[in-house]
Structures are given as structure tokens and as C-alpha cells.
């Protein structure tokens, strides 16, 4: 099994000590529980539990597609072993393994053998609109980002999902992208191929340069969406996906993907207990695409 394991030099886990209510906590199991409770409830007061239905929001009638009903319906389709094999071949082998302890390197190495059975599994999931519970369990590592290491607020959570969950997400993402690329505005940047930060900056600077040449005044509005992924109202997102033509079965699958998620914190070989996550849009392939639709 050694060739299938992580090949990079192992960096010793830091022994994390934090200060909570004037008490210094050194016991790693207690530190892990403190982090997990903090990461789980960090957006508790920010989450929008009630919202105006998407179809009733004032801006909907200004969306071009709103006047083009019935719009093209989109439903997730069965995949095949060739598509699955292509995705498996592109798995990054040096990524961390999830709570199931299956190394991405092993998943990539066994692509020829598992492509067919895994495609059958994915097709069953699509048909039943139900994502396996074990794929919705994320393992978190706490990464220090700034200032005092004693303050839990100065750490950010990095979630690792099982490798097979990521493969499934990529397959779904590929199908959704094909549908939504025809809907997204050309100047909607981020989380899209050829629409990254460099493309956004080039577009802005060139447009500004052209306006400056005409001696026009340039104005820009910058908004920082704090904890944006964690505060995404799931029902609002699902309503919007349905508005843009996604079928009931496909929306049901994404509802299953977004619901009943759990997380735990890993500190070295110490783990917290599992805790439910009330609202979170995973920062993975499918999660980023669904976030783009809400923006």
C-alpha cells in the first residue's frame, strides 16, 4: 500500500493551544471540540432562515429569461464508464484523504478497475436523487490565518471530503456547467473556466482605459460578502435552480447533497465528535457552481 499513500514529506501536526474564557486549553481533544463547535456555529446569527420566494423578488422580471417561458428544462443524465474514467484519471493524488481513509492516489491508480462499477453507482444516485450519507461527512483541519494563535477566531476551517465524493461532484458539475454556461452573463467571473480573476481584472482595466480615453468618470462598487458560502440559504438556491430550468428530480438530488451534512475537526490523531452543519455550501466543484447561480 505504500506507493498509494501520500508521497510528500510528512509535516508534523502543530500542537495547538487556545485560550477560551481566560482558560488555556492544552488537551487536544478539548481543543478539537472547541474548534468544531466554533466552526459549526460561526454563522448562526448570520444565516437567513426566512426569505422572499425567488419568483416574488422584485428583480426577477428584469432577468431576460423570465419572459421566455417555458425555458429549456435540464435534468441530470446517467453517465458512463468513459466519463468516470476520465474524471478518475484527473484525480490529484497528493490531496489529503477524507474520513474514510481512502487515499486519492489509490482512487486514481484503480481507475481502470472501478470506472464501470462507480458509473453504475453514480447512475443509481441520480435515479434515486439521494447522495450517500458518508459522502456528506467533512473532516476539518484548523489553519492559522493571522494574529494570536491562542484565539480560535484566528483559525480558518479547511474541509476535506472523501475522494469518491469529489469524483461524484465533478461528474455532476460537468453536466450542470453545460446547461448554465448558456445562462450566465459573459461578464460573470469566478468559478468558471476562462472566467477567473485574471480575466476579470483584464476586462475591468481595459474597459476603464477606454472610458478614461473618452475622459469619462469611472466608478466601482466593492462588496465583501463575509462568510458568504456558509450563509447561503439552501431553499433560495434550490428555488433559483428550478427557475432556471432544473428538473424536480435534479433539484431533489441537490437538496440531498446540501442537507444532513456533518463535520468533525482533526488535530493530528485526535478527532472531535461529529456535529451537524445547518447551512453550508461546500467549496467544491458543484458547490462553487451553485454559489455562482445565486449571485
Tab-separated table of N, CA and C in Angstrom, residues 76-137:
chain	number	residue	atom	x	y	z
A	76	UNK	N	-30.298	16.047	-14.753
A	76	UNK	CA	-29.054	15.277	-14.708
A	76	UNK	C	-29.267	13.936	-15.387
A	77	UNK	N	-28.334	13.578	-16.257
A	77	UNK	CA	-28.455	12.369	-17.058
A	77	UNK	C	-27.504	11.271	-16.566
A	78	UNK	N	-27.832	9.998	-16.861
A	78	UNK	CA	-26.912	8.915	-16.500
A	78	UNK	C	-25.555	9.122	-17.170
A	79	UNK	N	-24.514	8.750	-16.479
A	79	UNK	CA	-23.174	8.875	-17.028
A	79	UNK	C	-22.717	7.518	-17.560
A	80	UNK	N	-21.471	7.417	-17.980
A	80	UNK	CA	-20.938	6.141	-18.457
A	80	UNK	C	-19.509	5.982	-17.963
A	81	UNK	N	-18.974	4.777	-18.137
A	81	UNK	CA	-17.665	4.485	-17.548
A	81	UNK	C	-16.533	5.288	-18.203
A	82	UNK	N	-16.731	5.718	-19.456
A	82	UNK	CA	-15.684	6.521	-20.100
A	82	UNK	C	-15.550	7.890	-19.434
A	83	UNK	N	-16.686	8.514	-19.124
A	83	UNK	CA	-16.666	9.806	-18.432
A	83	UNK	C	-16.058	9.636	-17.038
A	84	UNK	N	-16.497	8.608	-16.338
A	84	UNK	CA	-15.985	8.352	-14.991
A	84	UNK	C	-14.484	8.085	-15.028
A	85	UNK	N	-14.044	7.315	-16.000
A	85	UNK	CA	-12.610	7.003	-16.128
A	85	UNK	C	-11.814	8.289	-16.338
A	86	UNK	N	-12.348	9.203	-17.159
A	86	UNK	CA	-11.656	10.469	-17.410
A	86	UNK	C	-11.535	11.282	-16.125
A	87	UNK	N	-12.589	11.318	-15.329
A	87	UNK	CA	-12.559	12.070	-14.068
A	87	UNK	C	-11.599	11.418	-13.075
A	88	UNK	N	-11.635	10.094	-12.995
A	88	UNK	CA	-10.740	9.372	-12.088
A	88	UNK	C	-9.273	9.595	-12.460
A	89	UNK	N	-8.997	9.636	-13.749
A	89	UNK	CA	-7.617	9.854	-14.210
A	89	UNK	C	-7.095	11.230	-13.827
A	90	UNK	N	-8.012	12.173	-13.588
A	90	UNK	CA	-7.613	13.542	-13.260
A	90	UNK	C	-7.648	13.840	-11.764
A	91	UNK	N	-7.882	12.807	-10.961
A	91	UNK	CA	-7.833	12.994	-9.513
A	91	UNK	C	-6.409	13.389	-9.114
A	92	UNK	N	-6.293	14.395	-8.265
A	92	UNK	CA	-4.974	14.842	-7.806
A	92	UNK	C	-4.497	13.914	-6.683
A	93	UNK	N	-3.452	13.133	-6.947
A	93	UNK	CA	-3.050	12.079	-5.996
A	93	UNK	C	-2.494	12.586	-4.675
A	94	UNK	N	-1.994	13.818	-4.646
A	94	UNK	CA	-1.367	14.323	-3.423
A	94	UNK	C	-2.328	15.037	-2.482
A	95	UNK	N	-3.605	15.041	-2.817
A	95	UNK	CA	-4.591	15.651	-1.942
A	95	UNK	C	-4.797	14.798	-0.686
A	96	UNK	N	-5.271	15.439	0.374
A	96	UNK	CA	-5.489	14.730	1.641
A	96	UNK	C	-6.672	13.768	1.515
A	97	UNK	N	-6.636	12.710	2.308
A	97	UNK	CA	-7.723	11.743	2.317
A	97	UNK	C	-8.798	12.175	3.307
A	98	UNK	N	-10.041	11.733	3.059
A	98	UNK	CA	-11.151	12.088	3.925
A	98	UNK	C	-11.269	11.162	5.118
A	99	UNK	N	-12.400	11.237	5.785
A	99	UNK	CA	-12.603	10.432	6.996
A	99	UNK	C	-12.653	8.938	6.705
A	100	UNK	N	-12.904	8.556	5.435
A	100	UNK	CA	-12.974	7.136	5.083
A	100	UNK	C	-11.601	6.504	4.890
A	101	UNK	N	-10.543	7.331	4.980
A	101	UNK	CA	-9.150	6.871	4.897
A	101	UNK	C	-8.784	6.266	3.541
A	102	UNK	N	-9.544	6.595	2.499
A	102	UNK	CA	-9.221	6.123	1.148
A	102	UNK	C	-8.374	7.191	0.466
A	103	UNK	N	-7.094	6.905	0.187
A	103	UNK	CA	-6.206	7.914	-0.408
A	103	UNK	C	-6.605	8.229	-1.851
A	104	UNK	N	-6.639	9.494	-2.245
A	104	UNK	CA	-6.907	9.846	-3.642
A	104	UNK	C	-5.968	9.150	-4.619
A	105	UNK	N	-4.729	8.892	-4.173
A	105	UNK	CA	-3.772	8.199	-5.032
A	105	UNK	C	-4.269	6.798	-5.375
A	106	UNK	N	-4.887	6.123	-4.404
A	106	UNK	CA	-5.424	4.781	-4.646
A	106	UNK	C	-6.613	4.833	-5.592
A	107	UNK	N	-7.441	5.871	-5.438
A	107	UNK	CA	-8.597	6.038	-6.318
A	107	UNK	C	-8.134	6.237	-7.759
A	108	UNK	N	-7.127	7.067	-7.935
A	108	UNK	CA	-6.602	7.334	-9.280
A	108	UNK	C	-5.961	6.080	-9.884
A	109	UNK	N	-5.197	5.344	-9.072
A	109	UNK	CA	-4.485	4.160	-9.564
A	109	UNK	C	-5.431	3.034	-9.962
A	110	UNK	N	-6.611	3.005	-9.359
A	110	UNK	CA	-7.552	1.911	-9.635
A	110	UNK	C	-8.625	2.313	-10.643
A	111	UNK	N	-8.397	3.376	-11.388
A	111	UNK	CA	-9.397	3.907	-12.317
A	111	UNK	C	-9.919	2.853	-13.293
A	112	UNK	N	-9.023	2.062	-13.861
A	112	UNK	CA	-9.443	1.060	-14.848
A	112	UNK	C	-10.407	0.044	-14.252
A	113	UNK	N	-10.193	-0.302	-12.992
A	113	UNK	CA	-10.992	-1.354	-12.361
A	113	UNK	C	-12.324	-0.845	-11.828
A	114	UNK	N	-12.366	0.390	-11.378
A	114	UNK	CA	-13.572	0.865	-10.685
A	114	UNK	C	-14.452	1.777	-11.533
A	115	UNK	N	-14.008	2.144	-12.735
A	115	UNK	CA	-14.784	3.082	-13.553
A	115	UNK	C	-16.196	2.559	-13.830
A	116	UNK	N	-16.317	1.300	-14.213
A	116	UNK	CA	-17.638	0.740	-14.544
A	116	UNK	C	-18.532	0.633	-13.313
A	117	UNK	N	-18.100	-0.015	-12.215
A	117	UNK	CA	-18.988	-0.081	-11.045
A	117	UNK	C	-19.304	1.286	-10.451
A	118	UNK	N	-18.346	2.217	-10.521
A	118	UNK	CA	-18.628	3.530	-9.958
A	118	UNK	C	-19.629	4.293	-10.823
A	119	UNK	N	-19.572	4.102	-12.135
A	119	UNK	CA	-20.565	4.745	-13.010
A	119	UNK	C	-21.957	4.195	-12.715
A	120	UNK	N	-22.046	2.901	-12.404
A	120	UNK	CA	-23.337	2.299	-12.029
A	120	UNK	C	-23.850	2.918	-10.729
A	121	UNK	N	-22.928	3.133	-9.788
A	121	UNK	CA	-23.305	3.750	-8.513
A	121	UNK	C	-23.803	5.178	-8.724
A	122	UNK	N	-23.098	5.955	-9.525
A	122	UNK	CA	-23.498	7.334	-9.799
A	122	UNK	C	-24.869	7.370	-10.465
A	123	UNK	N	-25.104	6.464	-11.390
A	123	UNK	CA	-26.401	6.426	-12.075
A	123	UNK	C	-27.534	6.073	-11.113
A	124	UNK	N	-27.240	5.207	-10.158
A	124	UNK	CA	-28.242	4.867	-9.140
A	124	UNK	C	-28.554	6.074	-8.270
A	125	UNK	N	-27.517	6.825	-7.906
A	125	UNK	CA	-27.696	8.030	-7.093
A	125	UNK	C	-28.539	9.061	-7.841
A	126	UNK	N	-28.253	9.246	-9.137
A	126	UNK	CA	-29.016	10.204	-9.945
A	126	UNK	C	-30.474	9.760	-10.056
A	127	UNK	N	-30.693	8.462	-10.263
A	127	UNK	CA	-32.054	7.939	-10.417
A	127	UNK	C	-32.858	8.083	-9.127
A	128	UNK	N	-32.210	7.862	-7.986
A	128	UNK	CA	-32.899	7.913	-6.692
A	128	UNK	C	-32.867	9.302	-6.054
A	129	UNK	N	-32.071	10.217	-6.628
A	129	UNK	CA	-31.928	11.584	-6.092
A	129	UNK	C	-31.522	11.563	-4.626
A	130	UNK	N	-30.597	10.684	-4.290
A	130	UNK	CA	-30.169	10.532	-2.899
A	130	UNK	C	-28.656	10.325	-2.842
A	131	UNK	N	-27.948	11.266	-2.202
A	131	UNK	CA	-26.493	11.179	-2.070
A	131	UNK	C	-26.155	10.392	-0.809
A	132	UNK	N	-25.211	9.452	-0.885
A	132	UNK	CA	-24.834	8.657	0.301
A	132	UNK	C	-24.424	9.545	1.474
A	133	UNK	N	-24.885	9.179	2.665
A	133	UNK	CA	-24.593	9.983	3.856
A	133	UNK	C	-23.098	10.091	4.130
A	134	UNK	N	-22.348	9.023	3.877
A	134	UNK	CA	-20.917	9.039	4.183
A	134	UNK	C	-20.157	10.046	3.324
A	135	UNK	N	-20.715	10.413	2.173
A	135	UNK	CA	-20.072	11.400	1.307
A	135	UNK	C	-20.340	12.818	1.780
A	136	UNK	N	-21.213	12.967	2.751
A	136	UNK	CA	-21.557	14.299	3.262
A	136	UNK	C	-20.932	14.557	4.634
A	137	UNK	N	-19.903	13.784	4.949
A	137	UNK	CA	-19.162	13.970	6.200
A	137	UNK	C	-17.805	14.588	5.872
